[in-house]
XYZ file of C-alpha atoms in Angstrom:
148
model
C 94.256 258.989 -56.794
C 92.723 259.857 -60.237
C 90.142 262.340 -58.172
C 92.530 263.643 -55.325
C 91.936 260.685 -53.255
C 94.933 260.114 -51.168
C 96.096 256.643 -50.494
C 99.059 255.052 -48.430
C 100.214 251.308 -47.836
C 101.685 249.946 -44.692
C 103.625 246.424 -44.626
C 101.618 245.319 -41.722
C 98.019 244.327 -41.493
C 95.295 247.202 -40.359
C 91.523 246.193 -40.491
C 89.026 247.843 -42.303
C 87.650 250.920 -40.737
C 85.390 253.612 -42.144
C 84.581 256.867 -40.381
C 81.925 259.485 -40.827
C 82.372 262.988 -39.790
C 84.049 261.650 -36.697
C 80.488 260.563 -35.311
C 80.450 256.979 -37.053
C 82.507 254.143 -37.185
C 81.958 250.975 -39.021
C 84.387 247.840 -38.057
C 83.614 244.276 -39.458
C 81.931 242.128 -37.152
C 83.386 238.744 -35.393
C 81.655 236.856 -38.201
C 83.654 238.498 -40.785
C 83.228 240.819 -43.730
C 79.324 239.784 -43.905
C 78.467 241.682 -40.847
C 79.665 245.107 -39.873
C 79.317 246.759 -36.765
C 78.352 250.877 -36.312
C 79.612 252.806 -33.186
C 78.154 255.922 -32.296
C 79.727 256.132 -28.988
C 82.159 259.487 -29.199
C 84.500 258.160 -26.969
C 85.039 254.862 -29.109
C 85.156 256.667 -32.349
C 87.588 259.249 -31.286
C 89.937 256.242 -30.217
C 89.309 254.604 -33.716
C 90.300 257.835 -35.059
C 93.496 257.948 -33.155
C 94.425 254.752 -33.785
C 93.514 255.370 -37.855
C 95.921 258.191 -37.578
C 98.799 256.835 -35.881
C 98.738 253.930 -38.899
C 98.376 256.926 -41.368
C 101.436 258.414 -40.269
C 103.941 255.444 -40.588
C 102.094 254.275 -43.963
C 103.932 255.139 -46.848
C 102.332 257.301 -49.830
C 101.181 255.735 -52.609
C 100.953 258.443 -55.332
C 101.624 257.189 -58.644
C 101.756 253.777 -60.926
C 105.557 254.138 -61.247
C 107.680 250.805 -61.291
C 109.577 251.844 -58.196
C 106.027 252.292 -56.059
C 104.763 249.205 -57.511
C 108.020 247.526 -56.228
C 107.748 249.169 -52.589
C 104.135 247.721 -52.560
C 105.222 244.433 -53.527
C 107.907 244.391 -51.095
C 105.334 245.318 -48.301
C 103.250 242.181 -49.539
C 106.058 240.055 -49.266
C 107.152 240.832 -46.021
C 104.076 240.609 -44.551
C 103.393 237.061 -46.210
C 106.867 236.028 -44.908
C 105.672 237.394 -41.230
C 102.298 235.530 -41.228
C 104.260 232.473 -42.379
C 106.923 232.523 -39.411
C 104.035 233.496 -36.875
C 102.431 230.400 -37.975
C 99.020 231.469 -38.908
C 96.543 229.934 -41.202
C 95.931 230.713 -44.503
C 92.448 231.859 -43.874
C 93.693 233.855 -40.745
C 96.379 235.439 -42.703
C 94.566 236.226 -45.754
C 92.070 237.877 -43.383
C 94.437 239.755 -41.593
C 96.016 240.924 -45.017
C 92.258 242.067 -46.093
C 93.023 239.367 -49.486
C 91.414 235.919 -50.537
C 92.543 232.799 -49.488
C 93.428 231.835 -52.892
C 95.570 235.685 -53.218
C 96.968 234.611 -50.064
C 97.915 231.206 -51.535
C 99.323 232.592 -54.890
C 101.574 234.991 -52.279
C 103.015 231.839 -50.935
C 103.274 230.240 -54.400
C 105.204 232.899 -55.360
C 107.752 232.519 -52.293
C 108.100 229.112 -52.910
C 109.291 229.759 -56.341
C 111.519 232.604 -55.108
C 113.171 230.436 -52.541
C 113.357 227.472 -55.123
C 111.510 225.076 -52.728
C 108.073 223.078 -53.067
C 106.974 222.422 -49.905
C 106.182 224.963 -46.776
C 108.512 222.876 -44.233
C 111.425 224.020 -47.219
C 109.934 227.352 -47.312
C 110.337 227.947 -43.465
C 113.698 226.703 -43.369
C 115.107 228.519 -46.405
C 113.308 231.590 -44.682
C 115.244 230.794 -41.531
C 118.523 230.398 -42.952
C 118.140 233.605 -45.110
C 117.526 235.436 -41.475
C 120.510 233.650 -39.769
C 122.552 235.058 -42.746
C 121.314 238.365 -42.279
C 121.745 238.739 -38.723
C 125.403 237.150 -39.256
C 126.303 239.547 -41.761
C 124.648 242.557 -39.495
C 126.757 241.611 -36.641
C 129.812 241.063 -38.964
C 129.614 245.089 -40.448
C 128.749 246.371 -36.918
C 132.151 244.446 -35.218
C 134.232 245.791 -38.372
C 133.097 249.667 -37.735
C 135.693 251.784 -35.949
C 135.079 253.326 -32.850
């Protein structure tokens, strides 16, 4: 940002991808981030660029360090952590999908436990489910109250 870079954030996972001059793409190998694959095939590189650009368009610009922007990023991390828990991914898989260390991900889960006032993951899952049910109920009630 300081030197003119444009940064965006997305509330869903997007794996690491480096593209050089639209001729070379570098992606992580199946072994994790210790191994990378260099892709030279023009068709595959073009496909990866297209995927990246679609995600880029959906992402929200991150242009400053204002409190509001930081809060939006925190909301994205919060939502992604909840989604990983609800989908039942392991901590290792969730951390990898979010692009953070397992320890950082565990910190996100601990923050959620504190937010919901619970001590175990089971309690956290129950509390999240209850909140989602309340939100669905409120949405149905609001929709039913709208005049035709």
